[in-house]
PDB file of C-alpha atoms and ligand atoms in Angstrom:
ATOM      1  CA  MET D   1     194.024  48.574  74.663  1.00 54.00           C
ATOM      2  CA  PRO D   2     191.249  49.068  72.099  1.00 83.00           C
ATOM      3  CA  VAL D   3     193.199  47.902  69.073  1.00 93.00           C
ATOM      4  CA  LYS D   4     190.629  46.508  66.682  1.00 95.00           C
ATOM      5  CA  ASN D   5     190.823  43.771  64.126  1.00 97.00           C
ATOM      6  CA  VAL D   6     191.324  45.311  60.671  1.00 98.00           C
ATOM      7  CA  LEU D   7     189.021  43.808  58.066  1.00 98.00           C
ATOM      8  CA  LYS D   8     190.771  42.373  55.030  1.00 98.00           C
ATOM      9  CA  MET D   9     190.007  42.703  51.331  1.00 98.00           C
ATOM     10  CA  GLY D  10     187.032  40.514  50.521  1.00 98.00           C
ATOM     11  CA  HIS D  11     185.066  41.448  53.630  1.00 98.00           C
ATOM     12  CA  PRO D  12     181.678  42.835  52.536  1.00 98.00           C
ATOM     13  CA  ILE D  13     181.867  45.910  54.794  1.00 98.00           C
ATOM     14  CA  LEU D  14     184.910  47.082  52.823  1.00 98.00           C
ATOM     15  CA  GLN D  15     182.785  47.037  49.661  1.00 98.00           C
ATOM     16  CA  GLN D  16     179.932  49.178  50.978  1.00 98.00           C
ATOM     17  CA  VAL D  17     179.272  52.910  50.980  1.00 98.00           C
ATOM     18  CA  ALA D  18     179.541  54.264  54.532  1.00 98.00           C
ATOM     19  CA  GLU D  19     176.948  56.559  56.118  1.00 98.00           C
ATOM     20  CA  PRO D  20     177.538  60.240  56.907  1.00 98.00           C
ATOM     21  CA  VAL D  21     178.163  61.175  60.535  1.00 98.00           C
ATOM     22  CA  THR D  22     175.204  63.162  61.870  1.00 97.00           C
ATOM     23  CA  GLU D  23     176.320  63.927  65.423  1.00 97.00           C
ATOM     24  CA  PHE D  24     179.609  65.614  66.262  1.00 98.00           C
ATOM     25  CA  ASN D  25     181.339  66.075  69.591  1.00 97.00           C
ATOM     26  CA  SER D  26     179.832  62.884  70.974  1.00 97.00           C
ATOM     27  CA  ALA D  27     181.121  60.173  73.284  1.00 97.00           C
ATOM     28  CA  LEU D  28     180.423  57.611  70.559  1.00 96.00           C
ATOM     29  CA  LEU D  29     182.511  59.492  68.006  1.00 98.00           C
ATOM     30  CA  ASP D  30     185.306  59.921  70.574  1.00 97.00           C
ATOM     31  CA  SER D  31     185.379  56.207  71.286  1.00 97.00           C
ATOM     32  CA  ILE D  32     185.456  55.326  67.574  1.00 97.00           C
ATOM     33  CA  LEU D  33     188.399  57.705  67.116  1.00 98.00           C
ATOM     34  CA  VAL D  34     190.318  56.254  70.073  1.00 97.00           C
ATOM     35  CA  ASP D  35     189.930  52.790  68.536  1.00 97.00           C
ATOM     36  CA  MET D  36     190.956  54.071  65.106  1.00 98.00           C
ATOM     37  CA  TYR D  37     194.063  55.848  66.421  1.00 97.00           C
ATOM     38  CA  ASP D  38     195.131  52.911  68.592  1.00 97.00           C
ATOM     39  CA  THR D  39     194.673  50.502  65.686  1.00 97.00           C
ATOM     40  CA  MET D  40     196.519  52.717  63.196  1.00 96.00           C
ATOM     41  CA  ALA D  41     199.414  53.195  65.632  1.00 94.00           C
ATOM     42  CA  ALA D  42     199.665  49.493  66.510  1.00 94.00           C
ATOM     43  CA  LEU D  43     199.894  48.550  62.829  1.00 94.00           C
ATOM     44  CA  ASP D  44     202.127  51.469  61.829  1.00 88.00           C
ATOM     45  CA  GLY D  45     199.674  52.778  59.244  1.00 90.00           C
ATOM     46  CA  ALA D  46     199.592  56.183  57.526  1.00 91.00           C
ATOM     47  CA  GLY D  47     195.811  56.302  57.595  1.00 97.00           C
ATOM     48  CA  LEU D  48     192.715  54.390  58.524  1.00 98.00           C
ATOM     49  CA  ALA D  49     189.066  54.570  57.544  1.00 98.00           C
ATOM     50  CA  ALA D  50     186.287  53.605  59.957  1.00 98.00           C
ATOM     51  CA  PRO D  51     184.945  50.776  57.727  1.00 98.00           C
ATOM     52  CA  GLN D  52     188.310  49.031  58.120  1.00 98.00           C
ATOM     53  CA  ILE D  53     187.398  48.378  61.762  1.00 98.00           C
ATOM     54  CA  GLY D  54     183.810  47.555  60.874  1.00 98.00           C
ATOM     55  CA  ILE D  55     182.277  51.007  61.488  1.00 98.00           C
ATOM     56  CA  GLN D  56     180.203  52.060  58.478  1.00 98.00           C
ATOM     57  CA  GLN D  57     180.562  55.802  58.954  1.00 98.00           C
ATOM     58  CA  ARG D  58     182.319  58.430  56.879  1.00 98.00           C
ATOM     59  CA  ILE D  59     185.322  58.941  59.150  1.00 98.00           C
ATOM     60  CA  VAL D  60     188.988  58.775  58.165  1.00 98.00           C
ATOM     61  CA  ILE D  61     192.181  59.595  60.001  1.00 98.00           C
ATOM     62  CA  PHE D  62     195.630  60.077  58.575  1.00 97.00           C
ATOM     63  CA  CYS D  63     199.018  61.213  59.760  1.00 93.00           C
ATOM     64  CA  VAL D  64     202.433  60.823  58.216  1.00 88.00           C
ATOM     65  CA  GLU D  65     205.419  61.707  60.352  1.00 83.00           C
ATOM     66  CA  ASP D  66     208.511  59.592  60.016  1.00 70.00           C
ATOM     67  CA  ASN D  67     206.913  56.377  58.855  1.00 62.00           C
ATOM     68  CA  PRO D  68     209.332  53.536  58.043  1.00 70.00           C
ATOM     69  CA  ARG D  69     206.922  52.342  55.349  1.00 63.00           C
ATOM     70  CA  TYR D  70     207.297  55.677  53.502  1.00 61.00           C
ATOM     71  CA  PRO D  71     210.891  56.788  54.082  1.00 71.00           C
ATOM     72  CA  ASP D  72     211.085  59.524  51.429  1.00 73.00           C
ATOM     73  CA  ILE D  73     207.742  61.125  52.046  1.00 76.00           C
ATOM     74  CA  LYS D  74     206.912  64.610  53.271  1.00 83.00           C
ATOM     75  CA  PRO D  75     204.854  64.750  56.467  1.00 88.00           C
ATOM     76  CA  VAL D  76     201.064  64.956  56.306  1.00 92.00           C
ATOM     77  CA  PRO D  77     199.262  66.677  59.206  1.00 93.00           C
ATOM     78  CA  ASP D  78     197.543  64.500  61.783  1.00 95.00           C
ATOM     79  CA  THR D  79     193.911  64.839  60.736  1.00 98.00           C
ATOM     80  CA  VAL D  80     190.459  63.565  61.640  1.00 98.00           C
ATOM     81  CA  LEU D  81     188.321  64.050  58.529  1.00 98.00           C
ATOM     82  CA  ILE D  82     184.595  63.374  58.659  1.00 98.00           C
ATOM     83  CA  ASN D  83     182.063  63.455  55.805  1.00 98.00           C
ATOM     84  CA  PRO D  84     184.781  64.427  53.310  1.00 98.00           C
ATOM     85  CA  GLU D  85     184.175  65.922  49.893  1.00 98.00           C
ATOM     86  CA  ILE D  86     186.886  65.990  47.233  1.00 98.00           C
ATOM     87  CA  SER D  87     187.400  68.410  44.353  1.00 98.00           C
ATOM     88  CA  PHE D  88     189.969  67.546  41.716  1.00 98.00           C
ATOM     89  CA  LEU D  89     192.210  70.509  40.886  1.00 98.00           C
ATOM     90  CA  SER D  90     194.385  68.862  38.258  1.00 95.00           C
ATOM     91  CA  ASP D  91     193.861  66.721  35.195  1.00 94.00           C
ATOM     92  CA  GLU D  92     197.201  65.142  35.860  1.00 92.00           C
ATOM     93  CA  SER D  93     197.306  61.649  37.258  1.00 95.00           C
ATOM     94  CA  VAL D  94     200.522  60.335  38.754  1.00 97.00           C
ATOM     95  CA  LEU D  95     201.566  56.811  39.666  1.00 97.00           C
ATOM     96  CA  GLY D  96     202.701  56.088  43.194  1.00 96.00           C
ATOM     97  CA  TRP D  97     203.115  53.099  45.464  1.00 95.00           C
ATOM     98  CA  GLU D  98     200.390  52.397  48.010  1.00 96.00           C
ATOM     99  CA  GLY D  99     199.790  49.864  50.691  1.00 97.00           C
ATOM    100  CA  CYS D 100     196.753  49.256  52.845  1.00 98.00           C
ATOM    101  CA  LEU D 101     196.205  47.640  56.229  1.00 98.00           C
ATOM    102  CA  SER D 102     193.288  45.757  54.641  1.00 98.00           C
ATOM    103  CA  VAL D 103     195.616  44.337  51.968  1.00 98.00           C
ATOM    104  CA  PRO D 104     198.500  43.298  54.216  1.00 97.00           C
ATOM    105  CA  GLY D 105     201.931  42.554  52.804  1.00 96.00           C
ATOM    106  CA  LEU D 106     201.129  43.871  49.332  1.00 98.00           C
ATOM    107  CA  ARG D 107     201.948  47.083  47.506  1.00 97.00           C
ATOM    108  CA  GLY D 108     200.735  48.475  44.215  1.00 98.00           C
ATOM    109  CA  ARG D 109     201.327  51.452  41.949  1.00 98.00           C
ATOM    110  CA  VAL D 110     198.147  53.437  41.706  1.00 98.00           C
ATOM    111  CA  PRO D 111     197.291  56.418  39.481  1.00 98.00           C
ATOM    112  CA  ARG D 112     195.888  59.336  41.497  1.00 98.00           C
ATOM    113  CA  CYS D 113     195.100  62.960  40.826  1.00 98.00           C
ATOM    114  CA  ASN D 114     198.085  64.936  42.127  1.00 95.00           C
ATOM    115  CA  LYS D 115     196.231  68.040  43.318  1.00 98.00           C
ATOM    116  CA  ILE D 116     192.942  68.128  45.178  1.00 98.00           C
ATOM    117  CA  LYS D 117     190.879  70.215  47.536  1.00 98.00           C
ATOM    118  CA  TYR D 118     189.265  68.370  50.396  1.00 98.00           C
ATOM    119  CA  ARG D 119     186.594  69.612  52.711  1.00 98.00           C
ATOM    120  CA  GLY D 120     185.009  67.985  55.727  1.00 98.00           C
ATOM    121  CA  TYR D 121     184.732  68.260  59.481  1.00 98.00           C
ATOM    122  CA  ASP D 122     186.773  67.381  62.513  1.00 98.00           C
ATOM    123  CA  GLN D 123     185.249  65.507  65.455  1.00 98.00           C
ATOM    124  CA  TYR D 124     183.925  68.755  66.938  1.00 98.00           C
ATOM    125  CA  GLY D 125     182.146  69.797  63.752  1.00 98.00           C
ATOM    126  CA  ASN D 126     184.719  72.416  62.736  1.00 98.00           C
ATOM    127  CA  VAL D 127     185.181  72.739  58.996  1.00 98.00           C
ATOM    128  CA  ILE D 128     188.469  71.492  57.534  1.00 98.00           C
ATOM    129  CA  GLU D 129     189.278  72.739  54.066  1.00 98.00           C
ATOM    130  CA  ARG D 130     192.670  72.182  52.490  1.00 98.00           C
ATOM    131  CA  ILE D 131     194.456  72.011  49.203  1.00 98.00           C
ATOM    132  CA  ALA D 132     196.735  68.997  48.990  1.00 97.00           C
ATOM    133  CA  ALA D 133     199.211  67.746  46.448  1.00 95.00           C
ATOM    134  CA  ASP D 134     201.379  64.706  45.835  1.00 93.00           C
ATOM    135  CA  PHE D 135     201.549  62.189  48.696  1.00 93.00           C
ATOM    136  CA  HIS D 136     199.187  64.202  50.898  1.00 95.00           C
ATOM    137  CA  ALA D 137     196.564  64.080  48.111  1.00 97.00           C
ATOM    138  CA  ARG D 138     197.258  60.370  47.585  1.00 97.00           C
ATOM    139  CA  VAL D 139     196.725  59.532  51.260  1.00 97.00           C
ATOM    140  CA  VAL D 140     193.427  61.443  51.380  1.00 98.00           C
ATOM    141  CA  LEU D 141     192.140  59.904  48.143  1.00 98.00           C
ATOM    142  CA  HIS D 142     193.086  56.408  49.335  1.00 98.00           C
ATOM    143  CA  GLU D 143     191.298  56.859  52.672  1.00 98.00           C
ATOM    144  CA  VAL D 144     188.207  58.527  51.199  1.00 98.00           C
ATOM    145  CA  ASP D 145     187.919  55.677  48.669  1.00 98.00           C
ATOM    146  CA  HIS D 146     187.428  53.329  51.650  1.00 98.00           C
ATOM    147  CA  LEU D 147     184.230  55.247  52.485  1.00 98.00           C
ATOM    148  CA  ASP D 148     182.891  54.389  49.038  1.00 98.00           C
ATOM    149  CA  GLY D 149     183.820  50.723  49.205  1.00 98.00           C
ATOM    150  CA  ILE D 150     186.905  51.031  46.998  1.00 98.00           C
ATOM    151  CA  LEU D 151     190.299  49.489  47.752  1.00 98.00           C
ATOM    152  CA  TYR D 152     193.423  50.617  45.916  1.00 98.00           C
ATOM    153  CA  PRO D 153     193.812  47.490  43.723  1.00 98.00           C
ATOM    154  CA  GLN D 154     190.525  48.521  42.075  1.00 98.00           C
ATOM    155  CA  ARG D 155     192.199  51.786  40.968  1.00 98.00           C
ATOM    156  CA  MET D 156     195.208  50.074  39.425  1.00 98.00           C
ATOM    157  CA  GLU D 157     195.661  49.987  35.665  1.00 97.00           C
ATOM    158  CA  ASP D 158     198.724  47.748  35.417  1.00 96.00           C
ATOM    159  CA  MET D 159     198.573  44.676  37.615  1.00 97.00           C
ATOM    160  CA  SER D 160     202.248  43.923  36.925  1.00 96.00           C
ATOM    161  CA  ASP D 161     202.811  46.756  39.438  1.00 96.00           C
ATOM    162  CA  PHE D 162     201.126  44.736  42.196  1.00 98.00           C
ATOM    163  CA  GLY D 163     203.063  42.445  44.484  1.00 98.00           C
ATOM    164  CA  PHE D 164     204.352  41.488  47.862  1.00 98.00           C
ATOM    165  CA  GLU D 165     206.294  44.195  49.664  1.00 95.00           C
ATOM    166  CA  GLN D 166     209.156  41.863  50.559  1.00 96.00           C
ATOM    167  CA  GLU D 167     209.660  40.934  46.886  1.00 96.00           C
ATOM    168  CA  LEU D 168     209.180  44.430  45.456  1.00 95.00           C
ATOM    169  CA  PHE D 169     211.332  46.200  48.054  1.00 91.00           C
ATOM    170  CA  PRO D 170     213.808  43.598  49.322  1.00 90.00           C
TER     171      PRO D 170
HETATM  172 NI1  LIG W 201     193.682  51.503  53.002  1.00 76.70          NI
END
């Protein structure tokens, strides 16, 4: 099963800006996505960005159904989003808890814009354009940050809101 090792905070690839995808509907892209989906499922994640498995391309996936890590959260559609662009539709920033497969065991409260528009492509090159709010916006912003070498602790303003999941949510 092509479950990949997820790089952890501190790895240089997680600090770099990933390259745009130039070829859609390709066997290479398909195989990257199979690895990403298998890895996300095995680790029970809500999203994954290609750099987390060492692929420096602007590809993210996300999907929130009934995820035990986020029990009170509305579902987010299962999405492959390539070469994403974000527009901020609100000046309002809201705090919410985040975790990351590259920062295992920890959670932090991160301020994020609560309404965005995102635009990008699926694996076939079809345009995806959506307005997203609340947790959906948070998930997209978190994943897209990975493509620019940013992990959620770098977005935090109050480090007293950062800790181990088992202590914060016993
Ligand atoms: Ni993450």
